Tab-separated table of C-alpha atoms in Angstrom:
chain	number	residue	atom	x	y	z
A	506	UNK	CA	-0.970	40.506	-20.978
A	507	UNK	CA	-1.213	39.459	-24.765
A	508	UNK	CA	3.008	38.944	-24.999
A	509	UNK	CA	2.613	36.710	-21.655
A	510	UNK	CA	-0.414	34.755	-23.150
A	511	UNK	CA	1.829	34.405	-26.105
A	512	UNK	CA	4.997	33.344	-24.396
A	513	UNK	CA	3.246	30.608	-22.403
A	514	UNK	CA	1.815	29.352	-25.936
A	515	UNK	CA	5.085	28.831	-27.256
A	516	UNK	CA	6.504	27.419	-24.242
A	517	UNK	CA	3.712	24.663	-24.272
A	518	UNK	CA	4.658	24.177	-28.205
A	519	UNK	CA	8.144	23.767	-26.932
A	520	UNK	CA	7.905	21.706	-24.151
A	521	UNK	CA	5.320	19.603	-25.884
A	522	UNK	CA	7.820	19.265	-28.929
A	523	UNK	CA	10.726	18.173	-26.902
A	524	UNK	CA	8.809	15.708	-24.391
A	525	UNK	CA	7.925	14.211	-28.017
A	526	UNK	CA	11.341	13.167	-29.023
A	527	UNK	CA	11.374	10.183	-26.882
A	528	UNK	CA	11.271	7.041	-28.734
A	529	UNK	CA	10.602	3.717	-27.426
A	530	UNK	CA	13.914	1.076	-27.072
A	531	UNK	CA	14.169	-2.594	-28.194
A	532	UNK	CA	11.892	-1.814	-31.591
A	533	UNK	CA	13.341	-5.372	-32.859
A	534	UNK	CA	11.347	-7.041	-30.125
A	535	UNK	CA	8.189	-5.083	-30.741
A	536	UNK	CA	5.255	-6.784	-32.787
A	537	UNK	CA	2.946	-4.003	-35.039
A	538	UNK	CA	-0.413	-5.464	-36.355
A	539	UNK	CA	-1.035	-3.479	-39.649
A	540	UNK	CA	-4.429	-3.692	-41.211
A	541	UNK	CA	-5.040	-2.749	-44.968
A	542	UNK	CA	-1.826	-3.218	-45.542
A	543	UNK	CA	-2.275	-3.797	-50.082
A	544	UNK	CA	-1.590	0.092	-50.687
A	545	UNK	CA	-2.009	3.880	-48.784
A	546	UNK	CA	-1.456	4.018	-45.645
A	547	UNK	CA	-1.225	0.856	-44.692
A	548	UNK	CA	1.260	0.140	-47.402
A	549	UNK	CA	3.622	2.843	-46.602
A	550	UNK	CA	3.315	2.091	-42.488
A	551	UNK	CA	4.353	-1.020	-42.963
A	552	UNK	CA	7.355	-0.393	-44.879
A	553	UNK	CA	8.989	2.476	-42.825
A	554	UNK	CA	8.228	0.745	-39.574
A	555	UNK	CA	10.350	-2.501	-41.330
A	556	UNK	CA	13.174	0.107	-41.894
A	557	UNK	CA	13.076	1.295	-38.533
A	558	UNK	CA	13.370	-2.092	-37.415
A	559	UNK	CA	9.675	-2.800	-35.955
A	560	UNK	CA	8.711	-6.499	-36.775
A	561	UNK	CA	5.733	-5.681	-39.012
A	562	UNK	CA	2.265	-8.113	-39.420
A	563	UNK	CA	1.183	-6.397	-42.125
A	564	UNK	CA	-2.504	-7.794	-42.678
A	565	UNK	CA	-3.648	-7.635	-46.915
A	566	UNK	CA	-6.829	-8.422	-48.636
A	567	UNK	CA	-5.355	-9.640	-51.548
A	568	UNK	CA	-2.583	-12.190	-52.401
A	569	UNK	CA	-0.968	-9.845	-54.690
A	570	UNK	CA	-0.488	-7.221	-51.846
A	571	UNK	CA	1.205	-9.399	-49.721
A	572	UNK	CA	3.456	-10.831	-52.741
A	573	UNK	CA	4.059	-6.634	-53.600
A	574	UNK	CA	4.810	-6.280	-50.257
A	575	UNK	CA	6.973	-8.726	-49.408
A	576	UNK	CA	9.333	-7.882	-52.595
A	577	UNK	CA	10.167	-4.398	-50.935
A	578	UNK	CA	10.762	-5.385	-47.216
A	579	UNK	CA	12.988	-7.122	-44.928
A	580	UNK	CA	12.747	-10.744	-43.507
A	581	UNK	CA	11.793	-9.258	-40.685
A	582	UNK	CA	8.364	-8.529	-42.333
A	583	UNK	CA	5.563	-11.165	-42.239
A	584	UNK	CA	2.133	-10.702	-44.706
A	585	UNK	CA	-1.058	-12.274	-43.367
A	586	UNK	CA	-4.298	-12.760	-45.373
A	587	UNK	CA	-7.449	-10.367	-43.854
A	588	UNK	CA	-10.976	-9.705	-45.088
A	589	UNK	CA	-11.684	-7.602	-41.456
A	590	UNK	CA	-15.378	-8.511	-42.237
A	591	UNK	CA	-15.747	-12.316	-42.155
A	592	UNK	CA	-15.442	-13.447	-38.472
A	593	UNK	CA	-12.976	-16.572	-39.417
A	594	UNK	CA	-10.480	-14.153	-41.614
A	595	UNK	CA	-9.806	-12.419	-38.365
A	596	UNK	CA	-9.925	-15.436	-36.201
A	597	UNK	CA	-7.315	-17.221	-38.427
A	598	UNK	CA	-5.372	-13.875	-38.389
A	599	UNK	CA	-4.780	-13.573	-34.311
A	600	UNK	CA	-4.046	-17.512	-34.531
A	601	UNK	CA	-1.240	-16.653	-36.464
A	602	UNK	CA	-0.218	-13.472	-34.387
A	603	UNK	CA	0.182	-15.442	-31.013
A	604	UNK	CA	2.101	-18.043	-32.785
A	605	UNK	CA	4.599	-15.594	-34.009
A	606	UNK	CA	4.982	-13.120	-31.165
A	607	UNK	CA	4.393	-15.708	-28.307
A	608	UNK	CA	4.877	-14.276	-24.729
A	609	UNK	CA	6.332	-11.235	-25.546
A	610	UNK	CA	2.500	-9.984	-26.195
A	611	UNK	CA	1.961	-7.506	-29.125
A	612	UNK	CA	3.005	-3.984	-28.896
A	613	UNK	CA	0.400	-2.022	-31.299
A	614	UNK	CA	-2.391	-2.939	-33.731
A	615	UNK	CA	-2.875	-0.337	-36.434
A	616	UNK	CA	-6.688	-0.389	-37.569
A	617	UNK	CA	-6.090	1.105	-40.895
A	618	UNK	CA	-8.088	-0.820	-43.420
A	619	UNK	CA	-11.327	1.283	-44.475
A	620	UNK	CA	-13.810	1.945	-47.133
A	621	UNK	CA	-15.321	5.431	-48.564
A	622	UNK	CA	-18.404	4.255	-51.032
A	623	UNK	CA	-20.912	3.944	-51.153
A	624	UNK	CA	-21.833	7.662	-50.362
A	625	UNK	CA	-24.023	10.401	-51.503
A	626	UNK	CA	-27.259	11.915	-49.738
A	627	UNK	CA	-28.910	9.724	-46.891
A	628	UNK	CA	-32.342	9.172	-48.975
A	629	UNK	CA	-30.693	7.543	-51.911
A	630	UNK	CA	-29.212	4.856	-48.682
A	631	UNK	CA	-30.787	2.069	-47.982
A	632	UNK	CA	-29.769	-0.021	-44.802
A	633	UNK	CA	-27.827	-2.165	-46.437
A	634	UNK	CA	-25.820	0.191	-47.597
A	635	UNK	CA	-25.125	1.437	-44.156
A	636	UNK	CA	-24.400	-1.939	-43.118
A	637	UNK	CA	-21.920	-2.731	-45.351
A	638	UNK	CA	-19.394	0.728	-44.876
A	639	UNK	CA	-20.193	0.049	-41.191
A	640	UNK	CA	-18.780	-3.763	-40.930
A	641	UNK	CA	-15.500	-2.415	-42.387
A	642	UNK	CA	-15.202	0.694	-41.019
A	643	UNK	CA	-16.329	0.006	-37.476
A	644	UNK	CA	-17.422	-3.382	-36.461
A	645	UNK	CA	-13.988	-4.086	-38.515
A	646	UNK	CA	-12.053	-1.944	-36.283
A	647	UNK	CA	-13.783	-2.975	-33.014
A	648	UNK	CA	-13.493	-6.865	-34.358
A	649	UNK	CA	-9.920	-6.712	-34.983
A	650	UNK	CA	-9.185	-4.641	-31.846
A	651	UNK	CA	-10.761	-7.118	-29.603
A	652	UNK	CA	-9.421	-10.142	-31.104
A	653	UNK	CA	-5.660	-8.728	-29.990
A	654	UNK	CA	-6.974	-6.921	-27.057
A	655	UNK	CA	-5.393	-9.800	-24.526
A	656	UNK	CA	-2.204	-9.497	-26.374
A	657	UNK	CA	-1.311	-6.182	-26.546
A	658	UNK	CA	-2.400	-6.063	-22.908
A	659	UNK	CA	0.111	-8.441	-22.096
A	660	UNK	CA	2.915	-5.989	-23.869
A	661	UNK	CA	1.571	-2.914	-21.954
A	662	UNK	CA	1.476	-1.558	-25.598
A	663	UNK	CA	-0.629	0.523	-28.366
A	664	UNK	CA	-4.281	0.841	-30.197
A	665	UNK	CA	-3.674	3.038	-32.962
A	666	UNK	CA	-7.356	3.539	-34.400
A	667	UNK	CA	-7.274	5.776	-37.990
A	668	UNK	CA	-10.874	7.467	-37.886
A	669	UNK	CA	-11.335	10.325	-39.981
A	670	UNK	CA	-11.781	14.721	-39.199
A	671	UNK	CA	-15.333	13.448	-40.469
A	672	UNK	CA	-15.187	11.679	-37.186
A	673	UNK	CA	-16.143	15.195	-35.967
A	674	UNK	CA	-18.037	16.962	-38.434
A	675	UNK	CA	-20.612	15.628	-40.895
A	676	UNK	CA	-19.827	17.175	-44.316
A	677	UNK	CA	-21.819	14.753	-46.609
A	678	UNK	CA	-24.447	12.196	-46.439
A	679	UNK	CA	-24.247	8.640	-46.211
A	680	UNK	CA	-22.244	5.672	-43.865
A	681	UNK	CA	-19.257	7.163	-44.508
A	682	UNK	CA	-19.278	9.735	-41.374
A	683	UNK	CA	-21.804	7.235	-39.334
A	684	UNK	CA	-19.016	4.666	-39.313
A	685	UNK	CA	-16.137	7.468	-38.364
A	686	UNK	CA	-17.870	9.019	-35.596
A	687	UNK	CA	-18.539	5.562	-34.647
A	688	UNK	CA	-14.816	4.485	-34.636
A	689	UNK	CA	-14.280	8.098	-32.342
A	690	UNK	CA	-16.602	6.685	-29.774
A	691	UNK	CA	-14.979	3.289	-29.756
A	692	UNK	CA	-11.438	4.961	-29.487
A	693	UNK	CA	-12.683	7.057	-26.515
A	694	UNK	CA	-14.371	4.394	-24.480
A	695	UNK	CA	-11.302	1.890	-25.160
A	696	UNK	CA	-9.165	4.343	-24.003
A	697	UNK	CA	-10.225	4.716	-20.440
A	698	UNK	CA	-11.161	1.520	-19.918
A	699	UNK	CA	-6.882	0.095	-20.930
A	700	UNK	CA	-6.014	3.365	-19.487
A	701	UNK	CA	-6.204	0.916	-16.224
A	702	UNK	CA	-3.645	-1.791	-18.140
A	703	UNK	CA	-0.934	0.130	-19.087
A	704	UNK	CA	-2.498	0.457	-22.967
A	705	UNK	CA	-2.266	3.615	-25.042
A	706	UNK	CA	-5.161	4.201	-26.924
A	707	UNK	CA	-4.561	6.908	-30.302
A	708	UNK	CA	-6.636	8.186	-32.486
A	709	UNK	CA	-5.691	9.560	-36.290
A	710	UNK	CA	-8.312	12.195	-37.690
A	711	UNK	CA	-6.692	12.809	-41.352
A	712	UNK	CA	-8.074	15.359	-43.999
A	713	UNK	CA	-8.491	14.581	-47.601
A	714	UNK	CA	-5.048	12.946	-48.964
A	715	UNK	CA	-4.657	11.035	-52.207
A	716	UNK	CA	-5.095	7.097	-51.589
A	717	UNK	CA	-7.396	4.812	-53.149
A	718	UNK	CA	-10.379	5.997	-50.873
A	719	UNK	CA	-10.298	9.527	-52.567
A	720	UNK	CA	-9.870	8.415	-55.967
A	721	UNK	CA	-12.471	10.795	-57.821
A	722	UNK	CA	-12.593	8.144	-60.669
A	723	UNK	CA	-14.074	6.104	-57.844
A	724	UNK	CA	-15.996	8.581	-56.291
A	725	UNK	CA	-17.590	9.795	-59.932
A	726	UNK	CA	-18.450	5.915	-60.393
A	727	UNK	CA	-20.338	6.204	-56.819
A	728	UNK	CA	-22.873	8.777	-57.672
A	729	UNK	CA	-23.512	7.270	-61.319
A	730	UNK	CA	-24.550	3.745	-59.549
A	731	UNK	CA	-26.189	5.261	-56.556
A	732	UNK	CA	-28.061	7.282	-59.016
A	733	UNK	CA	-29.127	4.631	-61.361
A	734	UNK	CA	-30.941	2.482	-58.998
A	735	UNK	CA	-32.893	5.483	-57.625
A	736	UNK	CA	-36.523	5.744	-58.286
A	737	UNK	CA	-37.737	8.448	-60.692
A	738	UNK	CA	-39.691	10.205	-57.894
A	739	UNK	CA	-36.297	11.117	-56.153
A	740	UNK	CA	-34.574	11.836	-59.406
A	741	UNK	CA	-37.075	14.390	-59.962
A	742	UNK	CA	-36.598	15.754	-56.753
A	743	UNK	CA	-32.862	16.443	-57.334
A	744	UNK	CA	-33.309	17.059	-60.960
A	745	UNK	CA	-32.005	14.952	-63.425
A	746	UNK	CA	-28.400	16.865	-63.907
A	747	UNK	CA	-27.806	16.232	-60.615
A	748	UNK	CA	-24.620	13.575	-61.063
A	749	UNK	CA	-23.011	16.006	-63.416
A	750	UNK	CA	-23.857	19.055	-61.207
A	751	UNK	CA	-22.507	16.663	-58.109
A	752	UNK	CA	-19.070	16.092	-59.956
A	753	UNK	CA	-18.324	19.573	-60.708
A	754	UNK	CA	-18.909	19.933	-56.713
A	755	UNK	CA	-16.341	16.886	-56.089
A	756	UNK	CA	-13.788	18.504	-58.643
A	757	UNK	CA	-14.153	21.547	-56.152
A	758	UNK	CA	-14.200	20.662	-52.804
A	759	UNK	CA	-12.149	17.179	-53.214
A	760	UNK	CA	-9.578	17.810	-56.031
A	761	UNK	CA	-8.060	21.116	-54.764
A	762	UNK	CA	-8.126	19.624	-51.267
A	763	UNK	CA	-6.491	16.775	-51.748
A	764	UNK	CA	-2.425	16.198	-50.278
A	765	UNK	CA	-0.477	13.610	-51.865
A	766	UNK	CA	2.134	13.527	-49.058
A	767	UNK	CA	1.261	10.519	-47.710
A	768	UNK	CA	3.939	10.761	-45.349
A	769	UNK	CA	2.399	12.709	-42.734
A	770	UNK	CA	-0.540	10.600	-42.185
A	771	UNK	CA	2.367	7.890	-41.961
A	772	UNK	CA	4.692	9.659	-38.918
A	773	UNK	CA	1.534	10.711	-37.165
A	774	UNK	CA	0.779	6.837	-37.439
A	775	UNK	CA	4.625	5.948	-36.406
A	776	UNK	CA	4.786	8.687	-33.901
A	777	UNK	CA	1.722	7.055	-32.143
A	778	UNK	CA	3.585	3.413	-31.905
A	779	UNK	CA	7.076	4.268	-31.435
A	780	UNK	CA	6.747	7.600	-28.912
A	781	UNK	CA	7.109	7.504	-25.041
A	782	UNK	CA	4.540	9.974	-24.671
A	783	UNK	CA	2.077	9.443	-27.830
A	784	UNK	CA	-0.465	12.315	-28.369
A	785	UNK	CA	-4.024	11.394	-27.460
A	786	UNK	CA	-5.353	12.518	-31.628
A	787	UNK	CA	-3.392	13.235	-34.729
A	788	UNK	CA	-4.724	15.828	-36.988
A	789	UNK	CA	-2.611	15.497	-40.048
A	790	UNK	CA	-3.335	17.739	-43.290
A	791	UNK	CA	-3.921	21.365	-43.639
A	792	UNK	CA	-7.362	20.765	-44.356
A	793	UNK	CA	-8.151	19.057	-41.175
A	794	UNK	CA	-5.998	21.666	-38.774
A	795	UNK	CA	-6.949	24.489	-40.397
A	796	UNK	CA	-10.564	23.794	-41.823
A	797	UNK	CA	-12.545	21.112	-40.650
A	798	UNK	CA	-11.387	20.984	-37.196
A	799	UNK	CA	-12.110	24.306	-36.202
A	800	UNK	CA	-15.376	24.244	-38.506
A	801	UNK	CA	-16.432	21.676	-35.881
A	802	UNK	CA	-15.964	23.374	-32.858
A	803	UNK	CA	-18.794	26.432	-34.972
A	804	UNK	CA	-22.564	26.657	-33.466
A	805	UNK	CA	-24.424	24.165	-35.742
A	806	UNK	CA	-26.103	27.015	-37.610
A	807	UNK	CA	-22.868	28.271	-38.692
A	808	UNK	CA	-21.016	24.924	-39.975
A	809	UNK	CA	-24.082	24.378	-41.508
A	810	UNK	CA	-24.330	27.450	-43.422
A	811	UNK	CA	-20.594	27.113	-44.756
A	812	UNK	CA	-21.130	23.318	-45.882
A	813	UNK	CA	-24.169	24.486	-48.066
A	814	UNK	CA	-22.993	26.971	-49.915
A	815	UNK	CA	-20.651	24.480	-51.488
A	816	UNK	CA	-22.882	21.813	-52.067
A	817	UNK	CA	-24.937	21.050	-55.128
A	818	UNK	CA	-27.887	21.775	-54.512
A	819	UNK	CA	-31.615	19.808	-55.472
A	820	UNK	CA	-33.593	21.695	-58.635
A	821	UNK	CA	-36.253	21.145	-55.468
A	822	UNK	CA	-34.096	22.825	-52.573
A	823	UNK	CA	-36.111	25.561	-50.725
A	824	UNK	CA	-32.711	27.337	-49.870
C-alpha cells in the first residue's frame, strides 16, 4: 500500500513538472508592470524578464533606480516613477501604462514593492505605526492592483501578488505580518472573483532571503529607535538589556536563515507570468518549504511553543 501511495506521489511530481514546461508565446507583445523595481526582487525581475524578451514597466521610487536600471537593460525596457502610497504617484503611473501598451491590455502586474520596519512587539506599536507598513504593504498592493485591474482584464492576463510565509504564520510582533496576511486575503478574494475574466491570480510566500528588507543593520537600527521612544514603564517590563538580548536573537534566527540566491524568488516570480499553467502559491526558500510552512499547518499550542523558545524573552515573562 505504502510503494502505491508512493508511486502516485511521484507521478503527481511528474506530471505536475512536465504540465509546467509550457511557456506562454508572443512574450515581445506582452506588457509586465513591475513594482519596487530600485533593487531585490524587483530589480532582478525586471532584468531577466527584459532578456527573455517581456516588455518590462519597471516602476522605481527613486530617480537613481530608474537611471541604474536603465544602464543594464534593453530599449525594450521603460522606468516609471512610483511612491505606491500617494494616490496621484499611482494615478500618473497607469496614465502612462495605457499610453504605452494601448489595446493590447497589460499582461501581468508584479506587486513587489514592500517594507519590513518598523517591527518589534505589538505594545511598543502605536497605530500609526501600523498604518504606515500597512499603506505600502497592502493598501499599496490593492491600490496598484486596481488601478490596472481593467487592463490586464482586457489581456486575459496575470496578478502576481509577493506576500510573505508570514502571510501564514505570525512569528513576531508588529505590522509586518498584519499587512502580509492582509495581502493573502486580497490575493484569495481577487482570485475568484477574475477567475470569471480569464485573469490568473498568484501568490509568492518567500522565506528569509538577503535583500534590503532583511538587512540586520536595518533591522538592529529598528529595535534601537522603537526602543528609545518607549516609556520607562515598558522598558522596565522587558528589562533594560532587552535590544542587546533582541539582537543576539536576530543574529540567530535571521542571519543563519537567510538565502542570498535571489534567483529563486525571481523564477517563482517569472514562472507565475510566463507559464501556461501558473501554480496557484510559490513557496520559495528552504526555510519556508521546510519550516514555516509546515509550522503553520501545527495546533496553535504547538507553533506557539516552538516560536518561544527562540525568542528573547521579557526580565518580566511568566514563562
Amino acid at each position: 500500500m505504502f510503494l502505491y501511495i508512493l508511486g502516485l506521489v511521484a507521478f503527481w511530481f511528474v506530471f505536475r513538472w512536465y504540465r509546467e514546461l509550457a511557456r506562454v508565446p508572443n512574450k515581445g507583445q506582452k506588457y509586465v508592470y513591475i513594482t519596487g523595481c530600485d533593487s531585490g526582487f524587483g530589480n532582478l525581475l525586471a532584468r531577466h524578464l527584459d532578456k527573455l524578451g517581456f516588455r518590462v514597466i519597471a516602476a522605481c521610487y527613486t530617480e537613481k533606480g530608474e537611471d541604474e536600471l536603465k544602464k543594464v537593460s534593453t530599449e525594450r525596457l521603460n522606468t516609471v516613477h512610483l511612491d505606491v502610497v500617494s494616490t496621484d504617484s499611482v494615478s500618473k503611473a497607469t496614465a502612462f501604462i495605457k499610453t504605452l501598451v494601448g489595446e493590447k491590455g497589460l499582461w501581468a502586474v508584479v506587486n513587489n514593492a514592500g517594507v519590513s520596519v518598523p517591527s518589534g512587539p505589538c505594545d511598543w506599536m502605536t497605530v500609526d505605526d501600523y498604518k504606515s507598513m500597512l499603506d505600502v504593504n497592502l493598501i499599496g498592493v490593492i491600490g496598484v492592483t486596481l488601478s490596472v485591474l481593467p487592463l490586464i482584464k482586457k489581456a486575459r492576463g496575470r496578478v502576481v501578488n509577493v506576500a510573505s510565509v508570514f502571510g501564514r504564520i505570525s512569528a513576531f510582533g508588529g505590522p509586518y505580518c498584519v499587512s502580509k496576511y492582509g495581502v493573502e486575503a486580497f490575493n484569495d478574494s481577487l482570485r475568484m472573483n477574475m477567475s470569471f475574466f480569464g485573469v490568473k491570480v498568484l501568490c509568492l510566500e518567500p522565506g528569509f532571503f538577503k535583500t534590503s528588507v532583511t538587512d540586520l543593520h536595518l533591522l538592529r537600527k529598528n529595535v534601537r529607535t522603537l526602543w528609545d521612544k518607549l516609556p520607562e514603564e515598558i522598558k522596565d517590563q522587558y528589562g533594560h538589556d532587552y535590544p542587546e538580548r533582541a539582537n543576539v536573537t536576530l543574529e540567530k534566527n535571521v542571519a543563519t536563515l537567510l538565502d542570498g540566491d535571489l534567483m529563486k524568488v525571481v523564477s517563482c516570480m517569472e514562472h507565475a507570468i510566463s507559464a501556461v499553467h501558473p501554480r496557484t502559491r510559490y513557496s520559495p526558500g528552504w526555510d519556508a518549504k521546510f519550516l514555516w510552512l509546515p509550522m503553520s499547518y501545527l495546533p496553535t499550542w504547538i507553533a506557539d511553543k516552538m516560536l518561544l523558545k527562540d525568542m528573547a524573552k521579557p526580565t518580566g515573562s511568566i514563562l
